[in-house]
Coordinates of C-alpha atoms in Angstrom, one line a residue:
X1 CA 51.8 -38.2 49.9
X2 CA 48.1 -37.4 51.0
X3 CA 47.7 -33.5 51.1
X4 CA 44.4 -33.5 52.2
X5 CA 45.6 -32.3 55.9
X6 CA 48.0 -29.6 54.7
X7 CA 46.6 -26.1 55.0
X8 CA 45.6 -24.8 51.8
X9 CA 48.7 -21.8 51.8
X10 CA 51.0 -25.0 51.3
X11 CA 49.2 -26.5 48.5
X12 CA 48.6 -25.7 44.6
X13 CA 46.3 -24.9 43.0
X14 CA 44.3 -23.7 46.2
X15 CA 40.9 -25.3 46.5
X16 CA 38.5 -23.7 43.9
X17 CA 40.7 -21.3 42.6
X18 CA 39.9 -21.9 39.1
X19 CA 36.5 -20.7 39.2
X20 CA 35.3 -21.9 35.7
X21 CA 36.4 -24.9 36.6
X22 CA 34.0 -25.0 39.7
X23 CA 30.8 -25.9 37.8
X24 CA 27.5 -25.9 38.7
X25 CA 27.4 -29.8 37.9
X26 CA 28.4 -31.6 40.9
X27 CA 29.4 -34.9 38.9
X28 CA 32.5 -35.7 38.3
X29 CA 34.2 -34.4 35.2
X30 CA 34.7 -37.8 34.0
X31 CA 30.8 -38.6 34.4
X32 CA 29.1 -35.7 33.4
X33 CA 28.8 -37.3 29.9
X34 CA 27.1 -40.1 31.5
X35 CA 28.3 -42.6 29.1
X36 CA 29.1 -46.5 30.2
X37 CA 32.6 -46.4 30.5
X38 CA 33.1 -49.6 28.7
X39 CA 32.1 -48.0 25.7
X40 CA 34.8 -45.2 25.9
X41 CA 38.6 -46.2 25.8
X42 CA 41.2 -43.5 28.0
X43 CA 41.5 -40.8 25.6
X44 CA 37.5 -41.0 24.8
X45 CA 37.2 -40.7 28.7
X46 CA 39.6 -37.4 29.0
X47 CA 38.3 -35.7 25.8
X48 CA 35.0 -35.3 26.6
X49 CA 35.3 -35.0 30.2
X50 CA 36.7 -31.8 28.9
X51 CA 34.2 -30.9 26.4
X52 CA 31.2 -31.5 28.9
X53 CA 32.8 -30.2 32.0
X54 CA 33.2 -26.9 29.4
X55 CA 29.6 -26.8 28.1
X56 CA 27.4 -23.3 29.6
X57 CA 24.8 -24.5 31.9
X58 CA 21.6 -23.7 31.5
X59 CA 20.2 -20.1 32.8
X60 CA 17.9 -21.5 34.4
X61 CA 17.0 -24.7 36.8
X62 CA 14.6 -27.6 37.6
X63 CA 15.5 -27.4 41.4
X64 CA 12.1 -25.5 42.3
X65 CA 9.3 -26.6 41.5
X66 CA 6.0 -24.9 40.1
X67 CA 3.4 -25.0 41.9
X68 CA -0.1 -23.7 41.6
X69 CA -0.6 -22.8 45.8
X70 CA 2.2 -20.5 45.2
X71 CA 0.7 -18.0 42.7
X72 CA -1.8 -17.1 45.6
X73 CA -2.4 -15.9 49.1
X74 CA -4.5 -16.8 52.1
X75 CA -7.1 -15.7 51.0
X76 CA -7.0 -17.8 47.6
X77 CA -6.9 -14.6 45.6
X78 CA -4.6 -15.2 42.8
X79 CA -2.0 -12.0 42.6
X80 CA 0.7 -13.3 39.9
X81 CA -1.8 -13.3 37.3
X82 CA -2.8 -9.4 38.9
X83 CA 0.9 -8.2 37.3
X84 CA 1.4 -6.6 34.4
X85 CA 2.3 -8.8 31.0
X86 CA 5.7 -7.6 31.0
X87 CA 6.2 -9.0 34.3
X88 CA 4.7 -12.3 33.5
X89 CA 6.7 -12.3 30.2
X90 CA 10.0 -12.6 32.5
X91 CA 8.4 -15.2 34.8
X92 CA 7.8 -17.5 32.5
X93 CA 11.5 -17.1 30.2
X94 CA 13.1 -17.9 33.3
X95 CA 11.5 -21.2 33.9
X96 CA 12.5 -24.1 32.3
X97 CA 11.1 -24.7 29.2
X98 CA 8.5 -27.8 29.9
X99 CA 7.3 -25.3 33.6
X100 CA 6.7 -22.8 31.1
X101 CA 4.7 -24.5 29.0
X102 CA 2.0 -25.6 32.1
X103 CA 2.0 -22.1 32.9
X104 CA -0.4 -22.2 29.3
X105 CA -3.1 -25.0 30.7
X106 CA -3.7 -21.7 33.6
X107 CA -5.8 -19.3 31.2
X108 CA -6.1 -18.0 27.4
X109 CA -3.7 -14.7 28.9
X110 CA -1.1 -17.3 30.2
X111 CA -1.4 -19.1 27.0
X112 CA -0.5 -15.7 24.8
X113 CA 2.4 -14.6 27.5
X114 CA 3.8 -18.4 27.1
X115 CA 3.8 -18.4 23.3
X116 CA 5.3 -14.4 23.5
X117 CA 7.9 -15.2 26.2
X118 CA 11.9 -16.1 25.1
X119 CA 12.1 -19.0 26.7
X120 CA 14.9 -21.4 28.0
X121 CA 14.9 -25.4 26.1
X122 CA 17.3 -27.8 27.6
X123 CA 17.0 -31.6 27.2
X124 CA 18.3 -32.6 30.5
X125 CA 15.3 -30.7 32.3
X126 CA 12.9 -33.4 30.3
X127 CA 14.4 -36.4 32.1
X128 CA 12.5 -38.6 34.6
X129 CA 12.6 -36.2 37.9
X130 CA 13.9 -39.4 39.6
X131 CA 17.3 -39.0 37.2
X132 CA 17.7 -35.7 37.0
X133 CA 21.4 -34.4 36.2
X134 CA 22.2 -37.4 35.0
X135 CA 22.3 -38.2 30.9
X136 CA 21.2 -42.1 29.5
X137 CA 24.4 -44.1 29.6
X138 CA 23.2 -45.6 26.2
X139 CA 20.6 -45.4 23.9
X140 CA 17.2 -46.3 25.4
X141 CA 13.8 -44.8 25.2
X142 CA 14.6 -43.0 28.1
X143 CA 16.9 -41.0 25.7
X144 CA 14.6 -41.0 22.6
X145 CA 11.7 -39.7 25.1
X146 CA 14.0 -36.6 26.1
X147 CA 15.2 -36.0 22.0
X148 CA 11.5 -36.3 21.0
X149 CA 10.4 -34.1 24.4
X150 CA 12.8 -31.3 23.7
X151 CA 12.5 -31.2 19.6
X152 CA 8.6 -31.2 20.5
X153 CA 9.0 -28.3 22.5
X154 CA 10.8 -26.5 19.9
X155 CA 8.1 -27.0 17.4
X156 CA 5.3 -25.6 19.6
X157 CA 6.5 -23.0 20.6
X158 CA 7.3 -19.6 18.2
X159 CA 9.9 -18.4 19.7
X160 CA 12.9 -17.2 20.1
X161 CA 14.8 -19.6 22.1
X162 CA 17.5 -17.8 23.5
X163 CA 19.6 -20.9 24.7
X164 CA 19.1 -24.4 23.2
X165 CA 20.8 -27.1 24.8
X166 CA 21.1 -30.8 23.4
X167 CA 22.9 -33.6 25.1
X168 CA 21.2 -36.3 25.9
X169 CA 20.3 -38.0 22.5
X170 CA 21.7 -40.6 20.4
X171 CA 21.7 -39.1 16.8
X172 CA 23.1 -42.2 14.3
X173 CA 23.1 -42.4 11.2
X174 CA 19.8 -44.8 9.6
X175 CA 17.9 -42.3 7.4
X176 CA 14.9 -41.8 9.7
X177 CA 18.0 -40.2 12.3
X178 CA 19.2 -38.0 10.1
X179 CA 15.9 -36.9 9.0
X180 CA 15.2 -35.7 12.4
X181 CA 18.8 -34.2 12.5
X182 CA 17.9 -32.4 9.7
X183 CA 14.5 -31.4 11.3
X184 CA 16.4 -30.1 14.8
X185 CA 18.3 -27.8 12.1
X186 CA 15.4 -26.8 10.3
X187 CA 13.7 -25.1 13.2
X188 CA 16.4 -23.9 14.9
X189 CA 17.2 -21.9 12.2
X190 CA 13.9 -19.9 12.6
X191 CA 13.9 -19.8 16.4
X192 CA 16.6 -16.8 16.9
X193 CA 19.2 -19.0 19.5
X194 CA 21.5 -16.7 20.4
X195 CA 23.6 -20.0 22.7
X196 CA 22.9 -23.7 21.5
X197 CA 24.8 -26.8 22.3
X198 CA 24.7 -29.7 20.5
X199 CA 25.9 -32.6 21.7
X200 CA 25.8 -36.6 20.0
X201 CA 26.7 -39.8 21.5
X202 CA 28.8 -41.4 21.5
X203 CA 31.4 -40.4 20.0
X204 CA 31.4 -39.1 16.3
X205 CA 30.1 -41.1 13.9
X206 CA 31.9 -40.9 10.4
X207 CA 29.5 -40.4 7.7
X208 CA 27.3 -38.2 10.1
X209 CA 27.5 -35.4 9.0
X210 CA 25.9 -32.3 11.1
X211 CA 23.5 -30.4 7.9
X212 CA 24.3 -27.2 6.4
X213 CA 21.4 -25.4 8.0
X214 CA 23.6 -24.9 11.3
X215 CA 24.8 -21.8 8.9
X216 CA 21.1 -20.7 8.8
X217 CA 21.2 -19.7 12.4
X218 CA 22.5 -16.8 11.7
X219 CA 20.9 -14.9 15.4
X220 CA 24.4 -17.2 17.1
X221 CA 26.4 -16.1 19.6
X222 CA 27.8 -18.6 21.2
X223 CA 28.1 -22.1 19.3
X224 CA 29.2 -25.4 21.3
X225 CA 29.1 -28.5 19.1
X226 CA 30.4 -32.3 20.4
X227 CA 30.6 -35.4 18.7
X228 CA 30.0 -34.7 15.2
X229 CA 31.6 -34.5 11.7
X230 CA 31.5 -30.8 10.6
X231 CA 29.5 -29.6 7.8
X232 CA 31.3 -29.7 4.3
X233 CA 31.9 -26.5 4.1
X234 CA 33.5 -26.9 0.2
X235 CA 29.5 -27.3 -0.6
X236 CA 27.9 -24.6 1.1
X237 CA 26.1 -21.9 -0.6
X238 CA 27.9 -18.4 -1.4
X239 CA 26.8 -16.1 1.4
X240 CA 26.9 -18.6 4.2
X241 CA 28.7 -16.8 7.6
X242 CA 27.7 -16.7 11.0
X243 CA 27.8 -12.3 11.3
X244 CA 27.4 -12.7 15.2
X245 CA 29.0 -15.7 16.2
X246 CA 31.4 -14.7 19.4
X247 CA 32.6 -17.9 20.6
X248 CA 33.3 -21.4 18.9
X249 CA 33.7 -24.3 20.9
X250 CA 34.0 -27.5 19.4
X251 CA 34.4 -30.9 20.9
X252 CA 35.6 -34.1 19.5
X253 CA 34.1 -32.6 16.1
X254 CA 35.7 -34.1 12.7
X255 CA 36.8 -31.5 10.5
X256 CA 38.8 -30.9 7.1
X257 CA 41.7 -27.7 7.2
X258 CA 39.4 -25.7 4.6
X259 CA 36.5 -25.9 7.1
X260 CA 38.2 -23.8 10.2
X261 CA 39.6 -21.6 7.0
X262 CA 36.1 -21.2 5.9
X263 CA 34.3 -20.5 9.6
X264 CA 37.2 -17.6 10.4
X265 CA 36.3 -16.2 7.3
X266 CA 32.5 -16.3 7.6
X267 CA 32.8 -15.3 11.1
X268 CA 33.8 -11.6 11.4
X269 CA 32.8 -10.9 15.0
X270 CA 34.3 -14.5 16.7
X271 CA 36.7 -13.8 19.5
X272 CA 36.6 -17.1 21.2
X273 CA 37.8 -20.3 19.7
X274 CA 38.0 -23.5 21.8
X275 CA 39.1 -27.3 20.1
X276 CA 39.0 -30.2 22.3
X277 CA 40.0 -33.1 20.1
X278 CA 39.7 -33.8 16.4
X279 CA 41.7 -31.5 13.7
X280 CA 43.4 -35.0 12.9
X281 CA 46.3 -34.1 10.7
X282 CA 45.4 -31.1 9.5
X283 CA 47.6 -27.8 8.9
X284 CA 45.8 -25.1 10.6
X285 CA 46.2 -21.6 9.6
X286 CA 44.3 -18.9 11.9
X287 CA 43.6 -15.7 10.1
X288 CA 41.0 -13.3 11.7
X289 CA 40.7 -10.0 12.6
X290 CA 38.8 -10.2 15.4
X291 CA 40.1 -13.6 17.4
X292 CA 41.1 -12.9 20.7
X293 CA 41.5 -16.5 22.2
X294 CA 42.2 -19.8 20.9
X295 CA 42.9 -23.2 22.7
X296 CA 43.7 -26.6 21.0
X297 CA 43.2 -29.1 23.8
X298 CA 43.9 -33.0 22.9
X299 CA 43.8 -32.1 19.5
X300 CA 46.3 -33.7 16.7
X301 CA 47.8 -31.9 13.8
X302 CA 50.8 -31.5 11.5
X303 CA 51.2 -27.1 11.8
X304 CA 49.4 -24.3 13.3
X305 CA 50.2 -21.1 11.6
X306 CA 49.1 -17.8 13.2
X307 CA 49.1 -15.6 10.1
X308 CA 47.2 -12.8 10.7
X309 CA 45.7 -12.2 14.2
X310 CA 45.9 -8.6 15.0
X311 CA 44.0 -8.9 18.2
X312 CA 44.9 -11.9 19.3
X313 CA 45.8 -12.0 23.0
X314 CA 45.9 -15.6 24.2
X315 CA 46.6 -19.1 22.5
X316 CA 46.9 -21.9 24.2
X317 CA 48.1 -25.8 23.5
X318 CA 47.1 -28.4 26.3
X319 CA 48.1 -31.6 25.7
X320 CA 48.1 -31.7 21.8
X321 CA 49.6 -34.9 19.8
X322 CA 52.1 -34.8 17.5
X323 CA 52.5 -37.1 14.1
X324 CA 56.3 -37.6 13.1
X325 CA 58.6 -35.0 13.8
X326 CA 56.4 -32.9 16.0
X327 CA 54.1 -29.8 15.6
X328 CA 55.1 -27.0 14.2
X329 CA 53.9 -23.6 15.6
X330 CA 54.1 -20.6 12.9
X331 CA 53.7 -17.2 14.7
X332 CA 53.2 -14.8 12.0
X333 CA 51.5 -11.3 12.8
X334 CA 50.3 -11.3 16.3
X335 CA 51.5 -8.5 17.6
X336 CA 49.1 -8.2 20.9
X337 CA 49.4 -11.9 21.9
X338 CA 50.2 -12.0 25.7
X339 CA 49.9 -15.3 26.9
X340 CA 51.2 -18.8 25.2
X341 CA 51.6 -22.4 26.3
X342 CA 52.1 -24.9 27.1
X343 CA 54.9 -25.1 24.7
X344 CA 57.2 -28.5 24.8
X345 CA 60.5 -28.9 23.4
X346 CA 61.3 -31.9 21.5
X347 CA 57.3 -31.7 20.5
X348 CA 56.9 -28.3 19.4
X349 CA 58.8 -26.5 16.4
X350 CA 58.6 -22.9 16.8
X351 CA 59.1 -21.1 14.0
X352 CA 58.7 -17.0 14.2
X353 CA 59.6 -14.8 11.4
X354 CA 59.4 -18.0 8.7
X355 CA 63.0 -18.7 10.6
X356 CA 62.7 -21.9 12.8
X357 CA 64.2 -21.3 16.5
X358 CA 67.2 -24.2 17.3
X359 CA 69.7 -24.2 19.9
X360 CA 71.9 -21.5 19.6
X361 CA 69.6 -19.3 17.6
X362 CA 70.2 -15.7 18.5
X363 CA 67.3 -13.1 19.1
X364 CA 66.8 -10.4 16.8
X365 CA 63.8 -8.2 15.4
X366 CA 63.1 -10.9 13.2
X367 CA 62.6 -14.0 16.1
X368 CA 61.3 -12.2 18.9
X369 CA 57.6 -12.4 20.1
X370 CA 58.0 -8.9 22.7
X371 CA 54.1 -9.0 23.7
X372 CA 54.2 -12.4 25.6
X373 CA 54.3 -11.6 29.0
X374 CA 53.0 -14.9 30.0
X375 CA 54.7 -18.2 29.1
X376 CA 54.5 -21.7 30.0
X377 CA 56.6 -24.9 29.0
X378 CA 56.9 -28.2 29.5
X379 CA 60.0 -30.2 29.1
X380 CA 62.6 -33.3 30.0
X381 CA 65.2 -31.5 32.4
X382 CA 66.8 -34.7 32.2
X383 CA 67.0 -34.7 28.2
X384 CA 69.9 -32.8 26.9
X385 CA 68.4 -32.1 23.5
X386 CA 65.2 -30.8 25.4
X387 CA 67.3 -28.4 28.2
X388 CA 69.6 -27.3 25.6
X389 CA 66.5 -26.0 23.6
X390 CA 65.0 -23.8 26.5
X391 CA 67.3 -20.6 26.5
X392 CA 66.6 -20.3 22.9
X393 CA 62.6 -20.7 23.5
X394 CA 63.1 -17.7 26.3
X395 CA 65.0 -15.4 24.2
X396 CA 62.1 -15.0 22.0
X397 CA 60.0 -13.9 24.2
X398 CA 62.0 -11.0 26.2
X399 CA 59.6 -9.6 28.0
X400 CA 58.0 -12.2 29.8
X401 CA 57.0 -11.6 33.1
X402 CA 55.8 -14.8 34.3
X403 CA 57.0 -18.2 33.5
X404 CA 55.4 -21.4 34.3
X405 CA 57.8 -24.5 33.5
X406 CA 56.1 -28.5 34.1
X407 CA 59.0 -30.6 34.6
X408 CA 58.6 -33.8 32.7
X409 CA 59.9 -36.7 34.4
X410 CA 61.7 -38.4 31.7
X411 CA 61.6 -42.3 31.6
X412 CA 65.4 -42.4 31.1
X413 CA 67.7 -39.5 31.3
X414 CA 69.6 -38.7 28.1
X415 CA 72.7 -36.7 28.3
X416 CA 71.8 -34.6 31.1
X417 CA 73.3 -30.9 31.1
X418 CA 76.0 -29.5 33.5
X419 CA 76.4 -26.7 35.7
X420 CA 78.6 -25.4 33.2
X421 CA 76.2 -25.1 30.5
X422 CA 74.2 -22.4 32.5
X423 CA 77.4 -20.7 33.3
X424 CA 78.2 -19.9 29.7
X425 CA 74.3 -19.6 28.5
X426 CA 75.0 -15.7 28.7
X427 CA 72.6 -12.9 29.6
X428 CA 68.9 -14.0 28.6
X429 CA 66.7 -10.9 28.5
X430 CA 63.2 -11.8 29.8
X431 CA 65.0 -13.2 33.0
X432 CA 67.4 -10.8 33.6
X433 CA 65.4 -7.9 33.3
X434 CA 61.4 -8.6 33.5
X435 CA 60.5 -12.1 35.2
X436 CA 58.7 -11.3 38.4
X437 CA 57.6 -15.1 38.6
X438 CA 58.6 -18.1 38.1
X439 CA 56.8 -21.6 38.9
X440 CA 58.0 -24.9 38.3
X441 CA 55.7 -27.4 38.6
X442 CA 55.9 -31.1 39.0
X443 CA 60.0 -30.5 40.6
X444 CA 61.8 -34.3 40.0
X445 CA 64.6 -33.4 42.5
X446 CA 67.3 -33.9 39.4
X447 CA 70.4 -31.7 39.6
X448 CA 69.1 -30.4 35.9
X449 CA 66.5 -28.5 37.2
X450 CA 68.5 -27.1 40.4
X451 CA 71.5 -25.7 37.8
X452 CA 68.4 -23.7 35.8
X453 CA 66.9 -22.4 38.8
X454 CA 70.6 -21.2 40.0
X455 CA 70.8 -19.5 37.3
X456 CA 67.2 -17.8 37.7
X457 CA 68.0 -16.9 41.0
X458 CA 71.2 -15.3 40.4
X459 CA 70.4 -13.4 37.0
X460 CA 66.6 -12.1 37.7
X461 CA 67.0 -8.9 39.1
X462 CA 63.2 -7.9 39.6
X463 CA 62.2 -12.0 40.5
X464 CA 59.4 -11.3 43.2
X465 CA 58.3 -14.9 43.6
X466 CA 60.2 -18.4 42.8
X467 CA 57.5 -21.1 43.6
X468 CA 58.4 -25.5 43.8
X469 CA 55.6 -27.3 43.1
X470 CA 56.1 -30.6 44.5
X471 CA 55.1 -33.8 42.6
X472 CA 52.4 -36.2 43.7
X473 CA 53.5 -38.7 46.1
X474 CA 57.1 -39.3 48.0
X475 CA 60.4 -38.6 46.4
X476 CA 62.8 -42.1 46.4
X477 CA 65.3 -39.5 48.0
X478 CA 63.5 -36.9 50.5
X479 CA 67.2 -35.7 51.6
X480 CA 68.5 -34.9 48.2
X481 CA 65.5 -32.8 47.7
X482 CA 65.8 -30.9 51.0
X483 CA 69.6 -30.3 50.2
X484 CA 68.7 -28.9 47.0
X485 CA 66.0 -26.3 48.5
X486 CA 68.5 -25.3 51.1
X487 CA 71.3 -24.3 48.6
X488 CA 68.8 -22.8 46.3
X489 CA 67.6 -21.1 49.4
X490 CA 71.0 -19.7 50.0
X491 CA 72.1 -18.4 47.0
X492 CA 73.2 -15.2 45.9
X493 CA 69.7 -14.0 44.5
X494 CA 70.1 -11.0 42.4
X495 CA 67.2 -9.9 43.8
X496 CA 68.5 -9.1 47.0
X497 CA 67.2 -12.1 49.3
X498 CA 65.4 -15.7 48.5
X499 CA 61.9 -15.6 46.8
X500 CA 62.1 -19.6 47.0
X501 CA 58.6 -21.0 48.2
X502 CA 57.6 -24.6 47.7
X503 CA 54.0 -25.9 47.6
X504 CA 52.5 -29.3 47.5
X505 CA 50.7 -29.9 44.4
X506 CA 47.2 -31.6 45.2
X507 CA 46.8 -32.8 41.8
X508 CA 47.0 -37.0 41.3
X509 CA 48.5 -36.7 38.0
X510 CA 50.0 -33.7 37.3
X511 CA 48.4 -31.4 34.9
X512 CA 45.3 -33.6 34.1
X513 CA 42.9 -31.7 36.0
X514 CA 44.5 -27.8 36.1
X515 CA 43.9 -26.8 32.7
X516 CA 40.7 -25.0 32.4
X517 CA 39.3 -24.5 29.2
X518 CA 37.0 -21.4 31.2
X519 CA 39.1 -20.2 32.8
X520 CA 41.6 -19.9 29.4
X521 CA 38.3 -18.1 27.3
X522 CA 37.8 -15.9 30.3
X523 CA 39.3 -12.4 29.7
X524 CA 38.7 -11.4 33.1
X525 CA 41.0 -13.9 34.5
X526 CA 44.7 -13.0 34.2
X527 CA 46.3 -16.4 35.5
X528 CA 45.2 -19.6 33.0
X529 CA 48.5 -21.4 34.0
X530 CA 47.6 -21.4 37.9
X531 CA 50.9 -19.3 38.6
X532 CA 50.0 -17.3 41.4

């Protein structure tokens, strides 16, 4: 079904509602890594879409140009060079590096401002004007003239560098490569970044190893790495910590389970962690007293443990892979966490309270999480083991406000529940007292999923908004569907009258591109799951 006629009140998400997602960038997120697509396979090709479509842009822009007539008047007088240093000293650290550096060839005074001013060094603005905003598919001496372009810059100059920014290059792993890894390292570390990315390609290169002088920069506070193995921490000297490190990102990065141990610990300030990929079967236990948000995106591990977190507010799991029997999800002391997904039954083991929550598990002190106001699932309506699973998963979190359920559509059904199952569930405590919102996304149109929101609409007493997102594309039975809306629309709502809305989800694959890693870091913005 094409939606692109619909008005945008009918459809979810609306149209550039997830602002974080609306970057500056305007390639597509599954080109902005500019790589030959035959050289990725699928999952390459999602992954770091994801970590590049998440990467800060740069403060500052190629799109004007510098240009001598500018700095002066009719009369040929020139009045930039008339202001005061401190005024030339922001001029110049908010042009891109390499225009900042011409401003030097204009006198011996621009030539003292340019090597006093902070200034802004990203690789991208040393490509060809001609390719601008758009990285070397492959390794090429366009890409070696960028690497050596932007590491020259960084030699010349004194500093500091607030924001560093390195993406284009092809780092490998011959010894004259990782010499000048080693060299990038070197001078960063005396440069005072406060934001550097730093990006390889590829993909990660086993045996690459990025050096232990990234724990030299000790001035970061913001930190996004992609397409590396991580430093081996185990070897690092006493004393090494990153004291004002605020936000981890890490893409596609290799990495033992003693290395995230070891960066919690040397990072006392962090509040941000973001993992897109990597964390291959590894047991993860997050310990910090100042994490706030963490997200595991595509990521693949045995058990995350949330141990001790007393300030943590969100975490989020989008898409990870399980090995064997599933992930399990330890939640330990967190008591300020407030929003959590996207767990799945049947792939996620919760465990809360070191007891492990199964059908029929009751609530009690001991397996309740009562700060989660903000939950979303994703499970097989149409797989009894699955469905059965879900009233136990809510009555652990009683106080959840807002509930965002994807309906999975299963390939084939397996034991589907009854009617009579949500008859005799009993009273479940976050739905019959505090959920305000409910959306079910991706709706199959299977009698499972009808019986469950039934029994929303006839236990929520304070439900302000029930919302159907339709799937992509026509149902095989558009009547059934319609038949089910109308007798959900009629029920007895306990409510008072219907809250039942239904939207056309805009998506082509549902769920692929709604998650936003920027949105999910962003404090200031209260709906990660696209709810409302």
């Amino acid at each position: 079904m094409e939606v692109t006629d619909i008005p945008d009140r009918f459809c979810w998400p609306r149209r550039n509602y997830c602002g974080g997602c609306a970057s500056e960038d305007p390639t597509p997120m599954g080109r902005r890594h500019g790589l030959d697509p035959s050289t990725l396979h699928g999952f390459q090709e999602v992954e770091l879409g994801l970590t590049y479509a998440f990467l800060p842009v740069p403060p500052v822009s190629v799109v004007a140009s510098l240009s001598c007539a500018a700095t002066k008047g009719g009369d040929g007088v020139d009045r930039i060079s008339a202001l005061p240093d401190d005024i030339l000293h922001r001029i110049v650290s908010r042009l891109p590096a390499k225009d900042g550096a011409r401003t030097a060839a204009l006198s011996s005074r621009w030539t003292r401002i340019w090597r006093s001013a902070p200034l802004v060094l990203a690789d991208v603005h040393f490509l060809p004007r001609h390719e601008e905003g758009v990285r070397p598919p492959r390794r090429g001496p366009v890409s070696q003239a960028v690497s050596s372009a932007a590491l020259a810059a960084l030699v010349a100059h004194p500093g500091p560098f607030p924001f560093v920014s390195h993406t284009c290059g092809f780092i490998g792993i011959a010894a004259a490569e990782r010499a000048q890894l080693a060299r990038w390292f070197t001078l960063l570390a005396t440069k005072g970044v406060e934001v550097l990315v730093f990006v390889n390609r590829p993909y990660s290169l086993r045996g690459l190893r990025l050096p232990a002088a990234l724990f030299s920069c000790t001035s970061l506070r913001h930190l996004f790495l992609g397409a590396w193995v991580f430093p081996d921490t185990a070897k690092l000297p006493r004393g090494a910590s990153f004291p004002n490190l605020q936000q981890l990102s890490l893409g596609a990065v290799t990495m033992e389970d003693q290395d995230l141990e070891f960066v919690l610990a040397a990072s006392p300030v962090l509040e941000i962690l973001s993992v897109m990929g990597g964390m291959e079967r590894a047991h993860l236990r997050l310990a910090s007293r100042s994490l706030k948000c963490v997200q595991f995106c595509l990521s693949s591990f045995h058990e995350l443990a949330v141990v001790d977190t007393p300030c943590l507010e969100r975490l989020f799991l989008w898409r990870c892979l399980p090995h064997h029997r599933g992930i399990k999800l330890r939640i330990g002391h967190a008591p300020k966490l407030n929003m959590l997904g996207y767990l799945k039954q049947g792939m996620h083991i919760l465990e809360i309270g070191n007891i492990v929550i199964k059908s029929g598990t009751l609530p009690s002190l001991r397996t309740t999480v009562p700060s989660v106001q903000m939950l979303s699932l994703r499970l097989h309506f149409a797989v009894r083991n699955e469905a059965k699973m879900l009233p136990s998963f809510l009555r652990c979190f009683p106080n959840v406000e807002t509930l965002c359920i994807e309906s999975v559509d299963a390939d084939e059904p397996i034991g589907t529940l009854n009617k009579k199952f949500w008859q005799e569930t009993g009273t479940i405590e976050c739905i019959h007292s505090h959920l305000k919102v409910l959306l079910l996304r991706e709706f199959q149109g299977e009698q499972s999923e009808l019986d469950f929101l039934m029994f929303v609409a006839e236990n929520a007493l304070v439900l302000e908004d029930m919302v159907l997102v339709l799937k992509h594309g026509r149902y095989a039975a558009q009547g059934k569907v319609a038949a089910m809306y109308k007798a959900l629309d009629s029920a007895r709502w306990a409510s008072g009258h219907s809250k039942l809305r239904a939207l056309f989800n805009r998506c082509p694959e549902a769920g692929v591109t709604v998650w936003c890693l920027k949105t999910g870091s962003d404090p200031t913005f209260n709906d990660p799951f696209f709810c409302l």
